């Protein structure tokens, strides 16, 4: 079985090396072949060069260096398409670089995906935990989750989760030009797109740990983009 893991990065030079090390020890046990795609948006801290060094050590890391900060959703669009064209894997995983998502849970996703089209790691199932968020971050998260459920008509317990696994044919069936969001709102718009196509997802509980190194990229601009997406969905404009 072949897996590709797509990781968008912006200023993650502290977190990336240890994440790649953990991915190796976990994913090597479960996949016959696995590749990692890092989509870096000209990180000023030199994450792109750190990724090149990691590839010299591990040999199966493809580093895409873009010229400017084009957004998380835009990075996933490019990374998913590259995964399909270059590697033709059975499963594609998306995850953050900041250790919020535990590579150990990829094995649980593989067990679950056999019954459905895609799996989302949810922070709101029995057995899930969120470690290290302050009250403001919790509030922002519950508001964005509630808005996603209402405006995108999703029934996911955690529609903004960025830790997911897809079967190859699921992503092959996506026309990425129809997903307008290039920022964090992409996560919700993709779920809505898959739901409208009649594809079925399932959820697994996850242990989500707030980043200890580097800085969050979730800011006012992302919140505005998210609100715009909700408005667009409400008006039923794509
Ligand atoms: N290529 C690329 N990656 C990005 C961009 N914005 C964020 N990322 C990456 O996307 C992932 C998620 O970003 P985070 O800053 O961790 O966002 P978050 O998890 O919602 O926020 P925190 O909970 O505060 O960490 C990380 O791996 C980031 O480095 C971007 O514009 N381009
Ligand atoms: Mg994060």
XYZ file of C-alpha atoms and ligand atoms in Angstrom:
271
model
C 0.000 0.000 0.000
C 1.264 3.463 -0.958
C 0.677 6.649 1.042
C 1.519 10.255 0.273
C 1.523 12.825 3.070
C 1.031 16.459 2.066
C 2.290 19.112 4.502
C 1.902 22.853 3.857
C 4.519 24.962 5.607
C 5.018 28.597 6.434
C 7.760 29.354 8.957
C 8.002 25.864 10.423
C 11.769 25.381 10.566
C 11.629 24.408 14.254
C 8.799 21.906 13.914
C 9.458 20.213 10.567
C 12.572 18.094 11.341
C 11.027 16.357 14.353
C 7.716 15.846 12.542
C 9.457 14.139 9.609
C 11.393 11.926 12.045
C 8.135 10.855 13.753
C 6.423 10.247 10.428
C 9.262 7.942 9.446
C 9.069 5.839 12.547
C 5.266 5.532 12.354
C 4.452 5.308 8.637
C 7.302 2.959 7.710
C 5.596 0.317 9.889
C 2.307 0.469 7.989
C 2.980 1.377 4.341
C 5.025 -0.449 1.729
C 5.902 2.897 0.209
C 5.396 6.420 1.375
C 6.327 9.855 0.130
C 6.071 13.287 1.676
C 5.243 16.463 -0.221
C 6.095 19.757 1.462
C 4.537 22.867 -0.032
C 6.456 25.855 1.297
C 5.410 29.421 0.571
C 8.794 31.185 0.610
C 8.973 30.991 4.411
C 11.217 33.848 5.596
C 12.687 31.559 8.301
C 14.212 29.234 5.663
C 11.844 26.261 6.068
C 12.343 25.453 2.359
C 16.079 24.901 2.879
C 15.414 22.838 6.002
C 13.097 20.668 3.875
C 15.844 20.232 1.234
C 18.244 19.067 3.964
C 15.649 16.596 5.229
C 15.304 15.184 1.731
C 19.071 14.596 1.592
C 18.666 12.462 4.701
C 15.419 10.618 3.897
C 15.256 10.737 0.047
C 11.488 10.613 -0.336
C 10.564 14.208 0.320
C 9.414 16.396 -2.565
C 9.769 20.070 -1.774
C 7.661 22.558 -3.697
C 8.942 26.090 -3.192
C 6.459 28.755 -4.145
C 7.343 32.417 -4.563
C 5.001 33.948 -2.016
C 2.438 33.164 0.667
C -0.440 31.856 -1.435
C -2.426 30.280 1.391
C -3.097 26.932 3.039
C -5.889 25.911 0.648
C -3.844 26.836 -2.391
C -0.971 24.720 -1.005
C -3.291 21.715 -0.602
C -4.687 22.123 -4.116
C -1.157 21.995 -5.519
C 0.014 19.231 -3.169
C -2.960 16.934 -3.804
C -2.631 17.271 -7.559
C 1.083 16.555 -7.379
C 0.449 13.520 -5.156
C -1.946 12.048 -7.721
C 0.170 12.818 -10.786
C 3.617 11.955 -9.445
C 2.976 9.069 -7.042
C -0.453 7.541 -7.740
C -0.857 6.484 -4.067
C -3.690 4.456 -2.511
C -4.204 7.045 0.215
C -3.347 10.722 0.634
C -2.978 12.296 4.080
C -3.084 16.000 4.859
C -1.628 17.326 8.101
C -0.123 20.412 9.747
C 3.605 20.741 10.375
C 3.337 21.960 13.964
C 2.890 18.648 15.890
C -0.794 19.276 16.510
C -1.493 16.078 14.556
C 0.025 12.808 15.752
C 1.512 10.577 13.007
C 0.499 7.523 15.124
C -3.138 8.208 14.186
C -2.448 7.522 10.499
C -2.661 3.785 11.279
C -6.178 4.309 12.741
C -7.183 6.222 9.627
C -6.091 3.310 7.435
C -8.301 0.932 9.451
C -11.303 3.241 9.072
C -10.943 4.304 5.455
C -11.751 0.814 4.201
C -15.415 1.474 5.096
C -15.727 4.901 3.457
C -14.224 7.488 1.079
C -12.307 9.712 3.501
C -11.503 10.043 7.201
C -11.335 13.186 9.334
C -9.618 13.315 12.737
C -12.192 15.005 14.966
C -11.468 16.923 18.152
C -15.074 16.393 19.293
C -15.709 12.686 19.645
C -15.649 10.621 22.827
C -11.953 9.921 23.378
C -10.764 13.153 21.687
C -8.712 15.758 23.531
C -7.500 19.278 22.854
C -4.420 20.290 24.795
C -3.153 23.820 25.261
C -5.821 26.111 23.818
C -6.774 29.320 25.624
C -10.386 30.510 25.948
C -10.124 32.804 22.911
C -8.891 29.991 20.637
C -11.641 27.684 21.924
C -14.269 30.309 21.182
C -12.962 30.975 17.674
C -12.911 27.232 17.004
C -16.468 26.620 18.207
C -17.752 29.598 16.221
C -16.057 28.500 13.002
C -17.286 24.916 13.485
C -20.864 26.091 14.053
C -20.741 28.412 11.039
C -19.341 25.634 8.837
C -22.132 23.284 9.887
C -24.812 25.897 9.300
C -23.654 27.558 6.087
C -21.958 24.597 4.417
C -24.698 22.252 5.714
C -22.162 19.803 7.097
C -22.831 17.268 9.818
C -19.150 16.724 10.716
C -18.354 17.173 14.405
C -15.112 18.971 13.411
C -15.385 20.508 9.931
C -12.257 22.667 10.331
C -9.939 19.791 11.209
C -6.825 19.746 9.045
C -5.888 16.097 9.677
C -7.517 13.881 7.055
C -7.017 10.877 4.805
C -8.561 10.422 1.345
C -8.769 7.508 -1.030
C -6.995 8.289 -4.284
C -10.185 8.250 -6.362
C -11.862 10.732 -4.053
C -9.292 13.428 -4.751
C -9.157 12.427 -8.412
C -12.848 13.225 -8.653
C -12.365 16.788 -7.348
C -12.261 19.696 -9.784
C -10.096 21.971 -7.647
C -10.975 25.029 -9.734
C -14.476 24.744 -8.257
C -13.133 25.190 -4.725
C -12.668 28.924 -4.442
C -11.072 29.266 -0.987
C -7.287 29.493 -0.973
C -6.903 29.967 2.776
C -8.011 27.962 5.827
C -11.648 28.017 4.601
C -10.555 25.464 1.985
C -10.928 22.761 4.659
C -14.660 23.416 4.934
C -15.267 24.008 1.249
C -13.637 20.682 0.356
C -15.880 18.798 2.800
C -18.934 20.476 1.330
C -17.801 19.617 -2.190
C -17.329 15.951 -1.242
C -20.721 15.851 0.464
C -22.451 17.323 -2.596
C -20.845 14.610 -4.703
C -22.379 12.010 -2.392
C -19.022 10.837 -1.003
C -19.015 9.449 2.522
C -16.595 10.399 5.262
C -16.084 9.013 8.718
C -14.381 10.430 11.800
C -11.834 9.156 14.298
C -11.108 10.641 17.720
C -7.859 12.594 17.891
C -5.491 14.031 20.440
C -4.835 17.584 19.252
C -1.907 19.409 20.850
C -1.524 23.151 20.395
C 1.773 24.159 18.839
C 4.666 24.706 21.243
C 7.074 26.107 18.637
C 6.628 28.580 15.807
C 3.679 30.921 15.413
C 0.057 30.397 14.413
C -0.949 31.613 10.959
C -4.612 31.753 11.898
C -5.344 35.491 12.021
C -7.871 38.170 11.182
C -7.387 37.762 7.436
C -8.216 34.038 7.627
C -11.305 34.786 9.747
C -12.509 37.314 7.146
C -11.924 34.855 4.300
C -13.836 32.227 6.269
C -16.796 34.592 6.771
C -16.779 35.432 3.055
C -16.910 31.738 2.200
C -19.899 31.273 4.505
C -21.666 34.209 2.827
C -20.927 32.780 -0.631
C -22.288 29.385 0.395
C -25.369 31.019 1.905
C -26.061 32.837 -1.357
C -25.304 29.566 -3.116
C -22.655 31.170 -5.259
C -19.622 29.015 -5.834
N 2.268 26.686 2.281
C 1.549 27.331 3.211
N 1.377 26.775 4.419
C 0.651 27.449 5.336
C 0.077 28.710 5.085
N -0.584 29.117 6.195
C -0.432 28.128 7.114
N 0.323 27.133 6.604
C 0.691 25.859 7.234
O -0.538 25.210 7.498
C -0.488 24.496 8.721
C -1.575 25.028 9.664
O -1.218 26.331 10.089
P -1.274 26.751 11.637
O -0.619 28.071 11.810
O -0.749 25.634 12.464
O -2.819 26.950 11.819
P -3.769 26.415 12.951
O -3.345 25.036 13.332
O -5.169 26.631 12.524
O -3.471 27.434 14.085
P -2.838 27.097 15.508
O -3.814 26.174 16.167
O -2.734 28.392 16.175
O -1.516 26.435 15.231
C 0.935 24.663 9.239
O 1.722 23.581 8.795
C 1.380 25.970 8.573
O 2.768 26.079 8.444
C 0.292 29.295 3.789
O -0.147 30.399 3.474
N 1.016 28.553 2.907
Mg -1.497 24.595 14.058
